[in-house]
Coordinates of C-alpha atoms in Angstrom, one line a residue:
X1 CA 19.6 -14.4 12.9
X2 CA 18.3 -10.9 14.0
X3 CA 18.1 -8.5 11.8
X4 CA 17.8 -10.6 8.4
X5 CA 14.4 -11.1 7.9
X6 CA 11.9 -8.9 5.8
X7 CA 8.8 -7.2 6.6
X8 CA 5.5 -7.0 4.3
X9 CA 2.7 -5.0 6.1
X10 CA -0.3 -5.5 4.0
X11 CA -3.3 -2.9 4.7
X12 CA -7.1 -4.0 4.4
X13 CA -9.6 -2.1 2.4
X14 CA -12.9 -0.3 4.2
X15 CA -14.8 -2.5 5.6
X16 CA -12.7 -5.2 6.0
X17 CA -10.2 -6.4 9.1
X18 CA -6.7 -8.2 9.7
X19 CA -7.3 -11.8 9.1
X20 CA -9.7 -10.1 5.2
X21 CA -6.5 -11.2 3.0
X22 CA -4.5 -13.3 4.6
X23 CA -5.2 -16.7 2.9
X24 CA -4.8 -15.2 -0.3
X25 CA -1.4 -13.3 0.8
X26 CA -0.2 -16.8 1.7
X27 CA -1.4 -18.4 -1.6
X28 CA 0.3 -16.1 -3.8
X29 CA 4.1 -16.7 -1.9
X30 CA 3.9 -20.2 -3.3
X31 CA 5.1 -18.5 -6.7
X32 CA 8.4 -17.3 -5.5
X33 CA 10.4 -20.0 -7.1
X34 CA 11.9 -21.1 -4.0
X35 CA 12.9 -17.9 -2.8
X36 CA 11.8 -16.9 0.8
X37 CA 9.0 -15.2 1.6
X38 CA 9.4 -12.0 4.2
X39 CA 7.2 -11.8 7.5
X40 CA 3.6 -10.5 7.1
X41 CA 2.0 -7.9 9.4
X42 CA -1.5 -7.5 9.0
X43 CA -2.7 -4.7 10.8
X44 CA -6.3 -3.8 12.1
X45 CA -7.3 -0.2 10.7
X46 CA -11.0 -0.2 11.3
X47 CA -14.3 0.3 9.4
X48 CA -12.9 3.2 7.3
X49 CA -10.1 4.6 9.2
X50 CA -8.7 5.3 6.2
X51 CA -5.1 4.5 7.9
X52 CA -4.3 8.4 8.7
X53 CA -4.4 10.4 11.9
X54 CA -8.0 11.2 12.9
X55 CA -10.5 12.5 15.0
X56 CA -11.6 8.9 15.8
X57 CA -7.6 7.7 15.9
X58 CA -4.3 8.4 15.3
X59 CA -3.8 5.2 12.8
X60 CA -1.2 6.2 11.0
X61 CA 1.3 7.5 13.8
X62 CA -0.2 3.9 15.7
X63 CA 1.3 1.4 12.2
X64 CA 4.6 3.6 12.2
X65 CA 5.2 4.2 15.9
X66 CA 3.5 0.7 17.1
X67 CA 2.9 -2.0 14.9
X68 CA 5.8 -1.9 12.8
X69 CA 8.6 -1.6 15.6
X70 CA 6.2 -4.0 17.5
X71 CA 6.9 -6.9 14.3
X72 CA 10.7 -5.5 13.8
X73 CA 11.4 -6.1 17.5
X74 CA 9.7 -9.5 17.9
X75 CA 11.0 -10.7 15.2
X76 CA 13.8 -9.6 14.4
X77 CA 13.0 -7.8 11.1
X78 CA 15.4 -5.5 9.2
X79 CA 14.9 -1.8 9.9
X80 CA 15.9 -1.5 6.2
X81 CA 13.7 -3.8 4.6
X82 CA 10.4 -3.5 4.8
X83 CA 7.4 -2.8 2.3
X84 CA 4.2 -1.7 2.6
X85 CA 1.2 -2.2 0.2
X86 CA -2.9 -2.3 0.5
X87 CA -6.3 -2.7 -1.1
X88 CA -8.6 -0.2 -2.0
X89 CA -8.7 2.1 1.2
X90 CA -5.4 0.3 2.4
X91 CA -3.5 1.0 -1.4
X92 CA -4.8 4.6 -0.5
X93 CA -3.2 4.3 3.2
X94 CA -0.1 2.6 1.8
X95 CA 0.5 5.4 -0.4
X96 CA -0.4 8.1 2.3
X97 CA 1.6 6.6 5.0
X98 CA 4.6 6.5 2.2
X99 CA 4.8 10.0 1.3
X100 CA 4.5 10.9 4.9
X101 CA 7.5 8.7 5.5
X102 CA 10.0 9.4 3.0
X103 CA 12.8 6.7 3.2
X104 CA 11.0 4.2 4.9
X105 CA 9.5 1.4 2.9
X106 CA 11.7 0.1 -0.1
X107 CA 8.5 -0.8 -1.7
X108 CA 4.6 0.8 -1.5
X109 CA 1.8 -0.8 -3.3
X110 CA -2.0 0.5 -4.3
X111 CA -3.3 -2.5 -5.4
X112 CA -6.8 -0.4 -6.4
X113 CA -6.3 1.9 -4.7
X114 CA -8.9 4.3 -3.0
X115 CA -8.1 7.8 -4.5
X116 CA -10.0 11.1 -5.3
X117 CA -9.0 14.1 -6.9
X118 CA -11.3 16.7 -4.8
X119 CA -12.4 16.3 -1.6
X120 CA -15.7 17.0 -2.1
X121 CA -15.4 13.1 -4.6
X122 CA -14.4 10.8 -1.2
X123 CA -16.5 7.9 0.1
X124 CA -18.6 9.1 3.4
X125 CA -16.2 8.8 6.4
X126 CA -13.3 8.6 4.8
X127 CA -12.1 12.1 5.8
X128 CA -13.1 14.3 8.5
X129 CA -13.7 17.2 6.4
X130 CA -11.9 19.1 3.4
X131 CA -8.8 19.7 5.4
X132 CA -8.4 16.6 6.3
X133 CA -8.4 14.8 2.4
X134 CA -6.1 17.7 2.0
X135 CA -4.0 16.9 4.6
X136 CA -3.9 13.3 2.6
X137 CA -4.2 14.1 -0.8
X138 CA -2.0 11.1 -2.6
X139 CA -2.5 12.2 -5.8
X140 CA -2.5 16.4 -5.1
X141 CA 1.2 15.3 -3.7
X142 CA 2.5 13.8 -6.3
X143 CA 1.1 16.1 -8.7
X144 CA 3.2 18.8 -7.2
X145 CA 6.3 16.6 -6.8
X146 CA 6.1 13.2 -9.2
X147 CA 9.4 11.9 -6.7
X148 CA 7.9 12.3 -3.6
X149 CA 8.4 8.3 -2.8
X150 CA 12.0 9.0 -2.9
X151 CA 13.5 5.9 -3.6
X152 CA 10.8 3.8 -2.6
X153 CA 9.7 1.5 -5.7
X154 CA 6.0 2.2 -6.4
X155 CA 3.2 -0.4 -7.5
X156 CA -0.1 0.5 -8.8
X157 CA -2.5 -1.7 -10.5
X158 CA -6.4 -1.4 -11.5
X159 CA -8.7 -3.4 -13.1
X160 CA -10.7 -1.9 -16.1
X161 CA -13.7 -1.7 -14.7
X162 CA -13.0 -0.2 -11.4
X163 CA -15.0 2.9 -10.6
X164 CA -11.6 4.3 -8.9
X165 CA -9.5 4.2 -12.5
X166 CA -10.1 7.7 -13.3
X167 CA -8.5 8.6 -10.5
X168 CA -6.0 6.1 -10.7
X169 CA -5.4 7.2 -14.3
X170 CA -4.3 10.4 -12.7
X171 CA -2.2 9.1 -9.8
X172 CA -0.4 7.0 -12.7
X173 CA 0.0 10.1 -14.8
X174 CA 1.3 12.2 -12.1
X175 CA 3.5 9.2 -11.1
X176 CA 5.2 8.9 -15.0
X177 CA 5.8 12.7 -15.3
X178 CA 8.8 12.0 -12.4
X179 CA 11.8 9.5 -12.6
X180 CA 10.3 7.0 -9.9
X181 CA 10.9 3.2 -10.1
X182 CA 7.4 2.9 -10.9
X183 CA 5.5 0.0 -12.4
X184 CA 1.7 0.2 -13.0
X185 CA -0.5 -2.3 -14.4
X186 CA -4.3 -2.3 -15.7
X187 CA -6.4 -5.9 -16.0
X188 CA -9.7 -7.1 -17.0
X189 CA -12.0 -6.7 -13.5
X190 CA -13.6 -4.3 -11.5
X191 CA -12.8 -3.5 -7.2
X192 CA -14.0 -7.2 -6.3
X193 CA -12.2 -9.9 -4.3
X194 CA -12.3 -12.2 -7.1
X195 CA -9.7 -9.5 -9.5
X196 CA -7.4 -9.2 -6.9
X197 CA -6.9 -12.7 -5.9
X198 CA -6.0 -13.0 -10.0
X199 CA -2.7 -11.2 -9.4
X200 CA -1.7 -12.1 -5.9
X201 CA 1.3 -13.7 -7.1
X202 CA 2.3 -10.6 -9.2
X203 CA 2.1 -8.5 -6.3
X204 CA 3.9 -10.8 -4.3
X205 CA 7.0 -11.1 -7.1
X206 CA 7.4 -7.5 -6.8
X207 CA 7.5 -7.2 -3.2
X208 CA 10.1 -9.7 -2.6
X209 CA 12.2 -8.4 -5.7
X210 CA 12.3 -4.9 -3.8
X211 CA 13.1 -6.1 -0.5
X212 CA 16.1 -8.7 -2.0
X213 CA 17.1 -5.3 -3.8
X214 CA 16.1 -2.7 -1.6
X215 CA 18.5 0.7 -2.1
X216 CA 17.7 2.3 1.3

């Protein structure tokens, strides 16, 4: 029936393209205990688009204004239940696309996500200049307001040996000074396929908990 199905848009990390997770995605619903999983969209965001409007593209007005109501339509998704979540640049995205969307997602997810402190830290080509990082500074906006997500649950995880946990560290701290529903988790691993297909099925429990009890 229309309208009763959930949306997961899962967002890839630099370098990587729409088909980079999607076996492992699929591998980690088989731990849903019989519960059903939502649809997946699995966007194309390009070398390092970094999933925000840029010189090179508009990506993030082209997942909110084209891919998403492109899935909802066709499939006949739930306006009011969809998630959103990435890897490394797409955790960052995720997160970015969130705060820009207040109300939108009941869940976001980093799962190591790409995040700097100062601009003058970021990855070459991830931002167009200083403006643009602060234009998308995650953690700077949740620094200055720890409930920025709104209702939103929020999902961040990191593995130990991840040259982004330092700045994760601080997204987390920033996060826990607020009254979010937030739930963060730090393994054994570093920002390597091989640590996130560990917790695939963690990621995909929480996802389907907040769209069965979204509070949009």
């Amino acid at each position: 029936a229309r309208g009763k199905r959930w949306l997961m848009v899962m967002l890839h990390g630099r370098g990587g393209y729409e088909g980079t997770f999607n076996d492992a995605v699929f591998e980690g619903l088989g731990d849903l205990h019989g519960r059903r999983g939502p649809v997946y969209a699995f966007p194309a965001g390009g070398v390092h688009g970094y999933w925000h409007d840029r010189a090179e593209g508009d990506w993030g007005t082209w997942v909110m204004k084209e891919a998403i109501p492109l899935v909802v339509h066709r499939f006949g998704i739930d306006p009011h239940r969809i998630a959103i979540g990435g890897i490394s640049m797409g955790g960052f995205g995720a997160y970015d696309l969130a705060l820009k969307n207040p109300g939108r997602f009941c869940a976001v997810g980093g799962h190591s996500p790409a995040l700097w402190l100062e601009g003058s830290e970021t990855a070459p080509g991830a931002f167009e200049d200083e403006a643009d990082f602060e234009r998308n500074d995650v953690i700077g906006t949740v620094e200055a307001n720890p409930d920025a997500f709104g209702d939103s649950r929020v999902w961040n995880d990191y593995g130990t040996e991840d040259d982004f946990r330092p700045y994760d560290e601080a997204f987390v701290q920033a996060m826990e000074s607020g009254n979010a529903d937030f739930t963060t988790h730090s393994w054994p691993g570093g920002h390597e396929g091989s640590y996130w297909a560990a917790h695939w099925p963690r990621y995909q429990r929480f996802y389907v908990d907040a769209l069965k009890h979204c509070r949009l």
